[in-house]
């Protein structure tokens, strides 16, 4: 879908980068949303128009992220159909893709970005969310979908300096800089940088994060382009795992109480990420893409949280741990895209391969309380709890001290993955396209367990197919049917161990069947709809025979609707709806699977200098855990709004308000007594412009 911005004011509200453009060059302000990436080097590997992709997906551009005042992946999820957020224990992005929770199905320029942390958005060109399992393009994981961030690249022949300075009513503030320098006829340097000071509505919350991302582009020849990038990430934040539940729902009276240790609930992350990409055109019909990715991550995660709650005694049981992760990811990948015809039938063929080496060391220490000799202690509930700096007074009036001295686990992982895939997009006729492909993955893991003094290993080799049929009765309408598979080894998303029977069990498998329609009404409005069923199959111990295993299945079915585009030159709208229904093999409803979710966002340009936007997101009630007695997260509707005023042709003042009606809501949870408290009404004021 292509949006043509027909006025300068509309361009300004959508794109701070537009200030650097020649204001008479309207064509230069065109936003391309037709492909999954502005440079067509994207998460579906080939330059296929969205209307021809037999899969449900959503895209949010950097311009829209800025206009809505979005600062986190979770805020994007709030306005995306078929997905919702999970708490992630307060220290990581966690998304529920069509009922499948994931902390690792994140990608950066198509490269696996599986370390658990909160991802910044200062250096992204757009965020792509593909739904349904699809190992062909991404390998293991992606069991419910994936989220890919497309990073900003240096641009030859351009010079600009863009900035975004913002502060919110909680006291947090954010500084962003995006500058591009033309260093020659065939080269350019671009630097994106950010600093964010964190604060929110809870009694204890602190932290900051830095991001520094220089990129360079070299046009070696007319046929070869090289992009290189380095990113430094430094992130510290307070960890808040929410409030307990009682009588089947969160305790609203506790909305202002933090159940943790103000000094020992924290996360620190330091990371260095290097990326290189070479794109080469061999001929008019053959192109190549070659990637190298290296990431070095060092993370510490410390927390106490509510593990139990006694409403009669008005006491809470605290548990906790400190967890460290040191990980190195080396990813080498390449693909060739060729276009040719056989007997009048056109083909777009992708051949690709990927090599991954991951070294990951992780350990966890539980606390030992002097009063119990274990990792749990009971405290009276008050604002604040009588426990800070690992000392306090328990519910019995005794002096309590704690220390992280009880080792829970210490594992050292060496993982090697080799993958090969092929896909053919076949134009059978002017109206029918057939997509066929398969991927082979070799997943070889070795884990040294320092506590048990043992080494375990397992090798899985899986073939994952993909098939799709696209029928186009006319150029702007496509009707598709697709089938895809993915798998997840028993070492899990973070492959920390293969204890117990995990080293003897085959991977979990996931399948997706989907039928959908995509309809571009015109150049500025599109509608998509999809009906799907996702099934998971895994092996588990047979309760009647400990020496045997049985298949355990779960499935999620539903449908999604999306409408996006311009109603008039000045009125833009995006609306989404999803309906999900899922249960496990015992017939119990899956956790964090709201039956209905809806969202709408609309902006209107009143005149050349002023415009406003308003939106709402609704989430149905959902269960905290997959059990018959699970507490429930109540349904909620949150209303958000924005307004902007153009101070000059290079400067805009923008106001974004979240939770306009000041609704108390609980968007997600990690477990029974760890439910997130949504933020009350808050506003962010931003000054956006360019030099």
XYZ file of C-alpha atoms in Angstrom:
691
model
C 0.000 0.000 0.000
C 1.462 3.379 -0.969
C 0.576 6.564 0.907
C 1.079 9.849 -0.968
C 1.256 12.736 1.477
C -0.614 15.481 -0.241
C 0.239 18.362 2.089
C 3.262 19.529 3.987
C 1.389 19.601 7.306
C 0.386 15.960 6.938
C 3.992 15.064 6.187
C 5.144 16.937 9.263
C 2.858 15.077 11.669
C 3.896 11.746 10.212
C 7.621 12.257 9.768
C 10.170 14.344 11.655
C 12.622 13.401 8.912
C 10.436 15.324 6.495
C 11.789 18.596 7.899
C 15.110 17.847 6.269
C 13.515 17.368 2.868
C 13.130 19.958 0.155
C 9.699 21.337 0.965
C 8.881 21.665 -2.724
C 9.729 18.035 -3.451
C 6.433 16.371 -2.560
C 7.391 13.092 -4.230
C 10.325 12.766 -1.830
C 7.863 12.671 1.064
C 6.151 9.542 -0.230
C 6.021 6.816 2.401
C 6.426 3.350 0.943
C 4.409 0.734 2.823
C 4.062 -1.596 -0.132
C 6.883 -3.903 0.879
C 7.923 -5.275 4.246
C 10.887 -2.923 4.293
C 11.729 0.359 2.636
C 14.819 -1.143 1.006
C 13.170 -4.481 0.204
C 15.863 -6.305 2.219
C 13.293 -7.501 4.621
C 11.929 -10.192 6.867
C 10.291 -12.148 4.043
C 13.652 -12.275 2.211
C 12.285 -11.461 -1.237
C 10.860 -8.182 -2.663
C 7.279 -9.435 -2.578
C 4.459 -6.883 -2.308
C 2.460 -7.271 0.889
C -0.689 -8.018 -1.070
C 1.029 -11.132 -2.473
C 2.319 -12.477 0.884
C 0.138 -15.436 1.999
C 0.414 -14.539 5.668
C -1.109 -12.117 8.160
C 1.196 -9.237 9.087
C 1.277 -5.669 10.349
C 3.756 -2.817 9.931
C 4.317 0.337 11.971
C 6.711 2.887 10.479
C 9.063 5.198 12.335
C 6.868 8.128 11.325
C 3.831 6.571 12.984
C 5.844 5.563 16.058
C 6.933 9.191 16.489
C 3.482 10.652 15.845
C 1.911 8.422 18.506
C 4.633 9.082 21.075
C 5.444 5.359 21.249
C 8.587 4.438 23.200
C 8.294 0.657 23.632
C 7.504 -2.538 21.744
C 4.582 -3.132 24.120
C 2.845 0.059 22.981
C 3.037 -1.153 19.378
C 1.528 -4.488 20.404
C -1.406 -2.682 22.036
C -2.531 -1.575 18.572
C -1.794 -4.792 16.642
C -4.370 -7.561 16.022
C -3.738 -11.160 17.067
C -1.034 -10.324 19.597
C -0.956 -9.051 23.165
C 1.669 -8.395 25.813
C 2.877 -10.531 28.693
C 4.663 -9.180 31.761
C 8.056 -10.728 31.060
C 8.835 -10.609 34.811
C 9.369 -6.863 34.452
C 12.703 -7.086 32.645
C 12.069 -8.016 29.019
C 9.797 -7.646 26.024
C 7.323 -10.523 26.049
C 4.686 -10.999 23.374
C 1.820 -13.472 23.072
C 1.573 -14.289 19.354
C -1.839 -15.890 18.777
C -1.795 -17.495 22.220
C 1.899 -18.502 22.184
C 4.041 -16.596 24.708
C 7.522 -15.651 23.531
C 10.526 -13.750 24.850
C 12.865 -14.774 22.021
C 11.026 -14.405 18.688
C 12.534 -10.987 18.048
C 14.648 -10.093 15.030
C 16.792 -7.154 13.958
C 17.101 -6.763 10.191
C 16.092 -10.419 9.912
C 18.769 -11.582 12.402
C 17.780 -13.425 15.563
C 17.731 -11.082 18.581
C 16.869 -13.544 21.357
C 18.419 -12.018 24.503
C 15.801 -10.968 27.049
C 15.662 -7.171 27.352
C 13.515 -4.145 26.514
C 14.251 -3.005 22.963
C 14.549 0.677 22.138
C 12.960 2.188 19.019
C 15.194 5.216 18.406
C 16.992 3.598 15.471
C 14.212 1.711 13.675
C 12.805 2.443 10.236
C 9.776 0.250 10.876
C 8.559 -2.656 12.986
C 7.130 -5.721 11.228
C 4.942 -8.262 13.018
C 4.292 -11.529 11.160
C 1.790 -13.944 12.660
C 1.641 -17.731 12.459
C 4.549 -20.233 12.768
C 6.983 -20.069 9.890
C 10.363 -21.759 10.301
C 11.189 -21.530 6.596
C 12.333 -17.934 6.880
C 13.417 -17.812 10.517
C 14.321 -21.302 11.674
C 13.323 -22.755 15.013
C 10.985 -20.715 17.194
C 8.619 -18.168 15.719
C 5.976 -20.585 16.926
C 3.168 -18.033 16.996
C 4.790 -15.283 14.993
C 7.808 -12.978 14.987
C 8.611 -9.304 15.487
C 11.306 -7.811 13.243
C 12.846 -4.372 13.659
C 14.223 -2.805 10.493
C 17.066 -0.474 11.444
C 17.825 2.929 9.973
C 20.619 2.888 7.408
C 22.928 5.610 6.174
C 21.660 7.410 3.053
C 23.953 8.586 0.282
C 23.320 11.987 -1.229
C 21.476 13.292 1.845
C 22.359 15.516 4.789
C 20.076 16.057 7.771
C 19.978 16.402 11.546
C 16.729 15.408 13.257
C 15.976 15.559 16.962
C 13.242 14.564 19.383
C 13.180 15.887 22.958
C 10.350 14.744 25.206
C 9.281 14.572 28.846
C 6.261 13.044 30.547
C 4.224 13.847 33.628
C 5.890 11.087 35.670
C 9.213 12.908 35.373
C 10.784 10.698 32.701
C 12.465 12.297 29.707
C 13.970 11.198 26.421
C 16.530 12.663 24.008
C 17.016 11.352 20.461
C 19.302 12.440 17.648
C 19.354 11.213 14.049
C 22.007 12.724 11.786
C 23.130 11.742 8.299
C 26.274 13.014 6.572
C 27.129 12.503 2.928
C 30.832 11.530 3.034
C 31.313 11.254 -0.705
C 29.599 10.494 -3.960
C 29.205 6.849 -2.974
C 29.286 6.807 0.823
C 27.440 8.137 3.858
C 27.534 8.044 7.655
C 24.461 8.077 9.867
C 24.417 8.296 13.656
C 21.407 7.576 15.822
C 21.741 8.160 19.551
C 19.399 8.292 22.515
C 19.278 8.807 26.254
C 16.224 8.014 28.338
C 15.661 8.665 32.035
C 12.963 6.331 33.341
C 10.156 6.985 35.804
C 6.536 5.874 36.172
C 3.491 5.744 38.426
C 4.819 3.230 40.985
C 6.388 4.186 44.337
C 9.741 2.699 43.396
C 10.900 2.993 39.849
C 14.163 4.244 38.440
C 16.603 3.658 35.636
C 18.039 4.984 32.435
C 19.265 3.699 29.118
C 21.668 4.801 26.440
C 21.820 3.824 22.824
C 24.468 4.738 20.266
C 24.218 3.403 16.725
C 26.524 4.670 13.940
C 25.986 3.143 10.494
C 27.877 3.583 7.244
C 26.992 2.852 3.650
C 29.396 2.300 0.794
C 28.189 2.017 -2.786
C 31.163 0.002 -3.985
C 29.777 -0.111 -7.512
C 26.504 0.227 -9.338
C 25.823 -3.384 -8.401
C 27.213 -3.637 -4.859
C 26.225 -1.853 -1.642
C 27.782 -2.438 1.771
C 26.162 -1.401 5.070
C 28.040 -1.679 8.352
C 26.700 -0.883 11.794
C 27.669 -0.869 15.457
C 25.286 -0.418 18.379
C 26.120 0.110 22.030
C 23.335 -0.610 24.514
C 23.417 0.316 28.217
C 20.230 -0.233 30.188
C 19.386 -0.159 33.880
C 15.883 -0.238 35.304
C 13.871 -1.092 38.399
C 11.997 -4.400 38.296
C 8.315 -4.375 39.267
C 6.447 -7.678 39.081
C 3.081 -6.265 40.069
C 0.475 -7.158 42.661
C -1.181 -10.331 44.023
C -4.630 -11.683 43.224
C -7.504 -12.698 45.506
C -10.988 -14.039 44.804
C -9.982 -14.681 41.229
C -8.760 -11.212 40.218
C -6.052 -8.618 40.988
C -6.358 -6.817 44.322
C -7.164 -3.245 43.342
C -6.396 -1.957 46.849
C -2.734 -2.835 46.257
C -2.358 -0.747 43.092
C 0.210 1.566 44.730
C 2.212 -1.064 46.651
C 5.473 -2.424 45.255
C 6.051 -6.030 46.339
C 9.815 -6.175 46.198
C 13.062 -4.814 47.576
C 13.548 -1.231 46.340
C 17.329 -1.702 46.343
C 17.542 -5.235 44.941
C 14.897 -5.282 42.213
C 16.877 -4.215 39.176
C 18.171 -5.176 35.760
C 21.399 -4.090 34.088
C 22.302 -4.786 30.477
C 25.390 -3.944 28.497
C 25.648 -5.007 24.861
C 27.798 -4.490 21.783
C 26.178 -5.399 18.469
C 27.954 -5.407 15.098
C 26.205 -5.892 11.762
C 27.358 -5.970 8.161
C 25.290 -6.433 5.033
C 26.344 -6.773 1.415
C 23.785 -6.536 -1.374
C 24.951 -7.432 -4.852
C 23.145 -7.523 -8.179
C 24.643 -10.247 -10.356
C 22.259 -9.560 -13.214
C 18.810 -8.198 -13.880
C 17.408 -11.535 -12.702
C 19.740 -12.526 -9.851
C 20.481 -10.680 -6.613
C 22.338 -11.661 -3.469
C 22.174 -10.598 0.159
C 24.927 -11.499 2.645
C 24.773 -10.764 6.387
C 27.109 -10.985 9.361
C 25.829 -10.341 12.883
C 27.718 -10.445 16.169
C 26.262 -9.584 19.556
C 27.952 -9.644 22.964
C 25.525 -9.304 25.883
C 26.061 -9.081 29.646
C 22.952 -8.995 31.780
C 22.115 -9.101 35.496
C 18.556 -9.547 36.736
C 17.795 -9.307 40.483
C 14.336 -9.364 42.013
C 11.992 -10.166 44.873
C 8.314 -10.748 44.171
C 5.038 -11.888 45.731
C 4.961 -15.691 45.676
C 1.978 -16.023 48.023
C -0.777 -13.918 49.567
C -2.951 -14.533 52.644
C -5.940 -12.190 52.558
C -7.139 -13.125 56.066
C -3.794 -12.442 57.724
C -2.969 -9.594 55.321
C 0.523 -10.919 54.729
C 2.564 -11.599 51.622
C 5.250 -14.209 50.994
C 8.298 -12.904 49.156
C 10.555 -15.040 47.001
C 13.387 -13.945 44.762
C 16.598 -14.635 42.904
C 19.475 -12.997 41.076
C 20.174 -14.225 37.572
C 23.076 -13.437 35.228
C 23.485 -14.094 31.518
C 26.560 -13.691 29.339
C 25.866 -14.483 25.713
C 27.643 -14.207 22.387
C 25.712 -14.663 19.152
C 27.472 -15.038 15.815
C 25.139 -15.278 12.815
C 26.197 -15.608 9.183
C 23.452 -15.751 6.596
C 22.961 -15.256 2.904
C 20.317 -15.663 0.262
C 20.070 -15.501 -3.487
C 16.902 -14.269 -5.179
C 16.461 -15.211 -8.802
C 13.689 -14.456 -11.265
C 13.199 -16.532 -14.395
C 10.520 -18.133 -16.548
C 9.971 -21.743 -17.636
C 7.417 -22.476 -20.303
C 5.695 -19.146 -19.766
C 5.508 -19.609 -15.985
C 7.379 -17.002 -13.937
C 9.397 -17.966 -10.856
C 10.917 -15.992 -7.996
C 13.250 -18.425 -6.262
C 15.051 -17.921 -2.953
C 17.994 -20.049 -1.889
C 19.410 -19.292 1.520
C 21.552 -20.546 4.340
C 22.373 -19.591 7.895
C 25.090 -20.524 10.381
C 24.670 -19.645 14.059
C 27.055 -20.146 16.939
C 25.845 -19.175 20.381
C 27.786 -19.345 23.615
C 25.614 -18.630 26.629
C 26.503 -18.805 30.324
C 23.789 -18.302 32.893
C 23.456 -18.809 36.613
C 20.852 -18.180 39.275
C 21.176 -17.720 43.027
C 18.241 -17.843 45.420
C 18.173 -15.804 48.642
C 18.613 -17.354 52.058
C 16.656 -15.675 54.848
C 18.240 -15.935 58.290
C 14.816 -16.522 59.852
C 13.653 -19.408 57.661
C 16.876 -20.808 56.247
C 15.069 -20.896 52.885
C 14.314 -18.555 49.999
C 10.913 -17.333 51.247
C 9.766 -15.056 54.061
C 6.401 -13.590 55.137
C 5.853 -9.849 55.606
C 2.939 -7.647 56.648
C 1.401 -5.763 53.736
C 1.955 -2.040 53.972
C 3.020 0.834 51.776
C 5.945 0.253 51.828
C 6.886 -3.311 52.817
C 9.268 -3.657 55.747
C 12.043 -5.063 53.584
C 14.727 -2.999 51.911
C 18.394 -3.532 51.181
C 18.040 -7.243 52.065
C 16.991 -6.367 55.625
C 13.654 -5.792 57.354
C 11.089 -7.065 59.830
C 8.926 -10.097 59.068
C 5.274 -10.607 59.954
C 6.291 -12.188 63.298
C 8.249 -9.071 64.267
C 11.665 -10.676 63.792
C 14.631 -8.938 62.229
C 15.241 -10.372 58.782
C 18.389 -10.443 56.669
C 18.859 -12.159 53.335
C 21.751 -12.970 51.014
C 21.908 -14.465 47.517
C 24.025 -17.472 48.481
C 21.940 -20.495 47.463
C 22.982 -21.542 43.961
C 20.051 -22.771 41.908
C 21.761 -23.460 38.593
C 24.902 -22.667 36.615
C 24.996 -23.782 32.984
C 27.344 -23.184 30.073
C 25.835 -23.651 26.631
C 27.468 -24.113 23.253
C 24.993 -24.118 20.384
C 25.602 -24.653 16.670
C 22.830 -24.264 14.101
C 23.096 -24.900 10.355
C 20.181 -24.098 8.089
C 19.366 -24.288 4.394
C 16.130 -23.243 2.755
C 14.548 -22.822 -0.649
C 11.298 -21.234 -1.746
C 9.694 -20.737 -5.146
C 7.033 -18.112 -5.766
C 5.377 -19.393 -8.937
C 3.164 -17.182 -11.078
C 0.949 -19.890 -12.528
C -1.112 -17.329 -14.403
C -2.099 -13.691 -14.196
C -4.455 -14.592 -11.363
C -2.778 -17.455 -9.459
C 0.500 -17.547 -7.520
C 1.804 -20.658 -5.773
C 4.392 -20.484 -2.973
C 6.305 -23.668 -2.097
C 9.318 -24.037 0.136
C 11.094 -25.951 2.863
C 13.893 -25.413 5.358
C 16.344 -27.839 6.919
C 17.710 -27.027 10.379
C 20.412 -28.818 12.312
C 20.252 -27.770 15.967
C 23.189 -29.098 17.999
C 23.376 -28.124 21.672
C 25.818 -29.025 24.443
C 25.178 -27.958 28.033
C 27.629 -28.213 30.919
C 25.778 -28.174 34.242
C 28.298 -26.883 36.788
C 26.103 -27.724 39.778
C 25.484 -31.346 38.764
C 28.963 -31.661 37.182
C 27.515 -33.231 34.047
C 27.464 -32.499 30.340
C 24.449 -33.219 28.178
C 23.974 -32.844 24.452
C 21.302 -33.294 21.857
C 21.063 -32.826 18.123
C 17.787 -32.181 16.327
C 17.387 -32.149 12.572
C 14.090 -30.838 11.297
C 12.517 -30.048 7.924
C 9.880 -27.304 7.997
C 7.628 -26.863 4.955
C 5.633 -23.876 3.782
C 2.953 -23.668 1.099
C 0.639 -20.921 -0.045
C -1.812 -20.238 -2.853
C -2.718 -16.699 -3.837
C -5.644 -15.886 -6.135
C -5.924 -12.338 -7.485
C -9.270 -11.690 -9.210
C -7.893 -8.223 -9.869
C -4.605 -6.458 -9.197
C -5.693 -4.827 -5.925
C -7.325 -7.920 -4.351
C -5.717 -11.164 -3.226
C -7.301 -14.217 -1.625
C -4.848 -16.659 -0.110
C -4.584 -19.986 1.684
C -1.407 -21.077 3.441
C 0.145 -23.836 5.518
C 3.352 -23.497 7.533
C 5.276 -25.261 10.266
C 7.836 -24.462 12.927
C 9.478 -26.228 15.856
C 11.001 -25.477 19.246
C 13.705 -27.756 20.714
C 13.246 -28.962 24.289
C 15.999 -26.618 25.448
C 13.370 -23.885 25.077
C 13.597 -20.294 23.884
C 16.680 -19.480 25.953
C 18.287 -22.980 25.748
C 19.557 -22.767 29.332
C 19.388 -26.520 29.974
C 18.197 -29.909 28.749
C 17.581 -31.394 32.177
C 15.263 -34.283 33.020
C 13.849 -35.927 29.910
C 14.493 -32.881 27.718
C 17.572 -34.428 26.142
C 15.510 -37.458 25.095
C 12.441 -35.709 23.695
C 11.770 -34.490 20.173
C 11.061 -30.778 19.645
C 7.595 -29.335 20.016
C 6.012 -28.799 16.596
C 3.667 -26.036 15.512
C 1.467 -25.833 12.422
C -0.579 -22.992 10.996
C -3.449 -23.122 8.520
C -4.704 -19.767 7.332
C -7.135 -18.319 4.788
C -7.246 -14.596 4.165
C -8.024 -11.679 1.899
C -6.118 -8.467 1.219
C -7.830 -5.614 -0.555
C -6.260 -2.293 -1.506
C -9.283 -0.100 -2.122
C -7.028 2.540 -3.686
C -3.543 4.001 -3.194
C -4.407 5.129 0.333
C -6.704 2.541 1.961
C -6.419 -1.223 2.515
C -8.344 -3.965 4.284
C -7.112 -7.401 5.334
C -8.819 -10.347 7.015
C -7.568 -13.783 8.050
C -9.030 -16.963 9.540
C -6.500 -19.364 11.049
C -5.809 -22.357 13.252
C -2.509 -22.962 15.065
C -1.770 -26.374 16.564
C 1.010 -27.375 18.957
C 2.134 -30.969 19.469
C 4.625 -32.030 22.123
C 5.671 -35.178 23.914
C 5.257 -35.618 27.657
C 5.570 -38.404 30.182
C 2.710 -40.886 30.155
C 1.078 -40.621 33.625
C 0.236 -44.329 33.437
C 3.705 -45.441 32.350
C 6.738 -43.358 33.420
C 8.878 -45.122 30.814
C 6.641 -44.002 27.938
C 5.656 -40.730 26.339
C 2.367 -39.439 24.965
C 1.502 -36.613 22.584
C 0.013 -33.519 24.212
C -1.747 -31.093 21.892
C -3.117 -27.588 22.168
C -4.643 -25.361 19.542
C -5.662 -21.772 18.945
C -8.123 -20.674 16.272
C -9.557 -17.324 15.384
C -9.750 -14.488 12.907
C -8.276 -11.014 12.448
C -9.417 -7.837 10.685
C -7.327 -4.793 9.751
C -8.296 -1.521 8.080
C -5.702 1.162 7.406
C -5.409 4.282 5.305
C -6.736 7.716 4.436
C -10.457 8.381 4.332
C -9.702 11.874 2.980
C -6.477 13.767 2.375
C -6.641 14.998 5.985
C -8.241 12.075 7.817
C -6.246 8.912 8.538
C -7.531 5.825 10.380
C -6.308 2.377 11.394
C -8.650 -0.149 13.006
C -7.991 -3.731 14.150
C -9.991 -6.601 15.612
C -9.062 -10.151 16.571
C -11.025 -13.087 17.974
C -9.044 -15.930 19.582
C -10.084 -19.235 21.120
C -7.574 -21.738 22.478
C -7.300 -24.665 24.855
C -4.849 -27.364 25.857
C -5.261 -31.140 25.576
C -7.345 -31.204 28.775
C -9.811 -28.673 27.390
C -8.574 -25.852 29.660
C -8.441 -22.340 28.215
C -4.919 -21.086 27.523
C -3.401 -18.318 29.601
C -3.244 -14.684 28.441
C -5.543 -15.371 25.517
C -8.256 -12.684 25.431
C -11.153 -13.748 23.223
C -11.641 -10.275 21.788
C -9.160 -7.462 21.251
C -9.884 -4.266 19.365
C -8.041 -1.040 18.632
C -8.613 2.090 16.587
C -6.475 5.144 15.964
C -7.375 8.154 13.860
C -5.701 11.476 13.105
C -7.169 14.591 11.533
C -5.369 17.606 10.068
C -7.464 20.638 11.029
C -5.347 23.126 9.078
C -1.771 23.624 7.908
C -0.362 23.974 11.448
C -2.659 21.995 13.767
C -3.947 18.437 13.946
C -5.013 15.883 16.510
C -5.452 12.146 16.996
C -7.473 9.880 19.238
C -7.576 6.142 19.715
C -8.637 3.324 21.983
C -7.516 -0.220 22.668
C -9.771 -2.889 24.189
C -8.690 -6.217 25.660
C -11.130 -8.883 26.796
C -10.655 -10.714 30.084
C -8.062 -13.482 30.078
C -6.624 -16.075 32.429
C -3.398 -15.565 34.324
C -2.439 -19.244 34.054
C -3.541 -22.326 32.146
C -5.442 -23.978 34.966
C -9.097 -24.474 35.782
C -8.787 -22.284 38.916
C -6.712 -19.506 37.391
C -7.453 -15.912 38.376
C -8.622 -13.607 35.608
C -7.317 -10.342 34.223
C -10.431 -8.133 33.872
C -11.298 -6.651 30.492
C -10.447 -3.009 29.929
C -10.592 -0.137 27.464
C -7.836 2.458 27.372
C -8.254 5.742 25.487
C -5.226 7.624 24.118
C -4.959 10.968 22.339
C -2.484 13.296 20.643
C -2.236 16.804 19.221
C 0.455 18.731 17.375
C 1.193 22.309 16.507
C 3.657 23.321 13.797
C 5.884 26.107 15.097
C 7.827 26.461 11.854
C 8.655 24.480 8.744
C 11.346 22.674 10.777
C 9.812 22.420 14.261
C 6.752 20.720 15.725
C 5.344 20.672 19.249
C 3.499 17.444 20.039
C 1.397 16.259 22.980
C 0.521 12.585 23.546
C -1.842 11.509 26.319
C -2.150 7.892 27.455
C -5.158 6.570 29.404
C -7.187 9.731 28.903
C -10.046 8.454 31.106
C -7.664 7.432 33.942
C -8.857 3.814 33.939
C -7.407 1.351 36.455
C -6.495 -1.727 34.439
C -4.247 -4.788 34.578
C -2.868 -5.507 31.086
C -0.860 -8.677 31.746
C 0.716 -10.983 34.331
C 3.498 -13.464 34.864
C 1.813 -15.699 37.430
C -0.957 -15.734 40.034
C 0.497 -13.075 42.333
C 2.427 -11.031 39.776
C -0.072 -8.881 37.875
C 0.986 -5.671 36.135
C -0.742 -2.427 37.135
C -1.451 -0.261 34.091
C -0.342 3.369 34.171
C -2.929 6.051 35.076
C -3.466 9.125 32.919
C -0.133 10.559 31.798
C 1.086 12.911 29.106
C 4.244 13.284 27.034
C 5.268 16.628 25.533
C 7.721 16.479 22.641
C 9.667 18.994 20.611
C 10.450 17.447 17.222
C 12.412 19.066 14.479
C 15.510 19.325 12.333
C 18.465 21.558 11.579
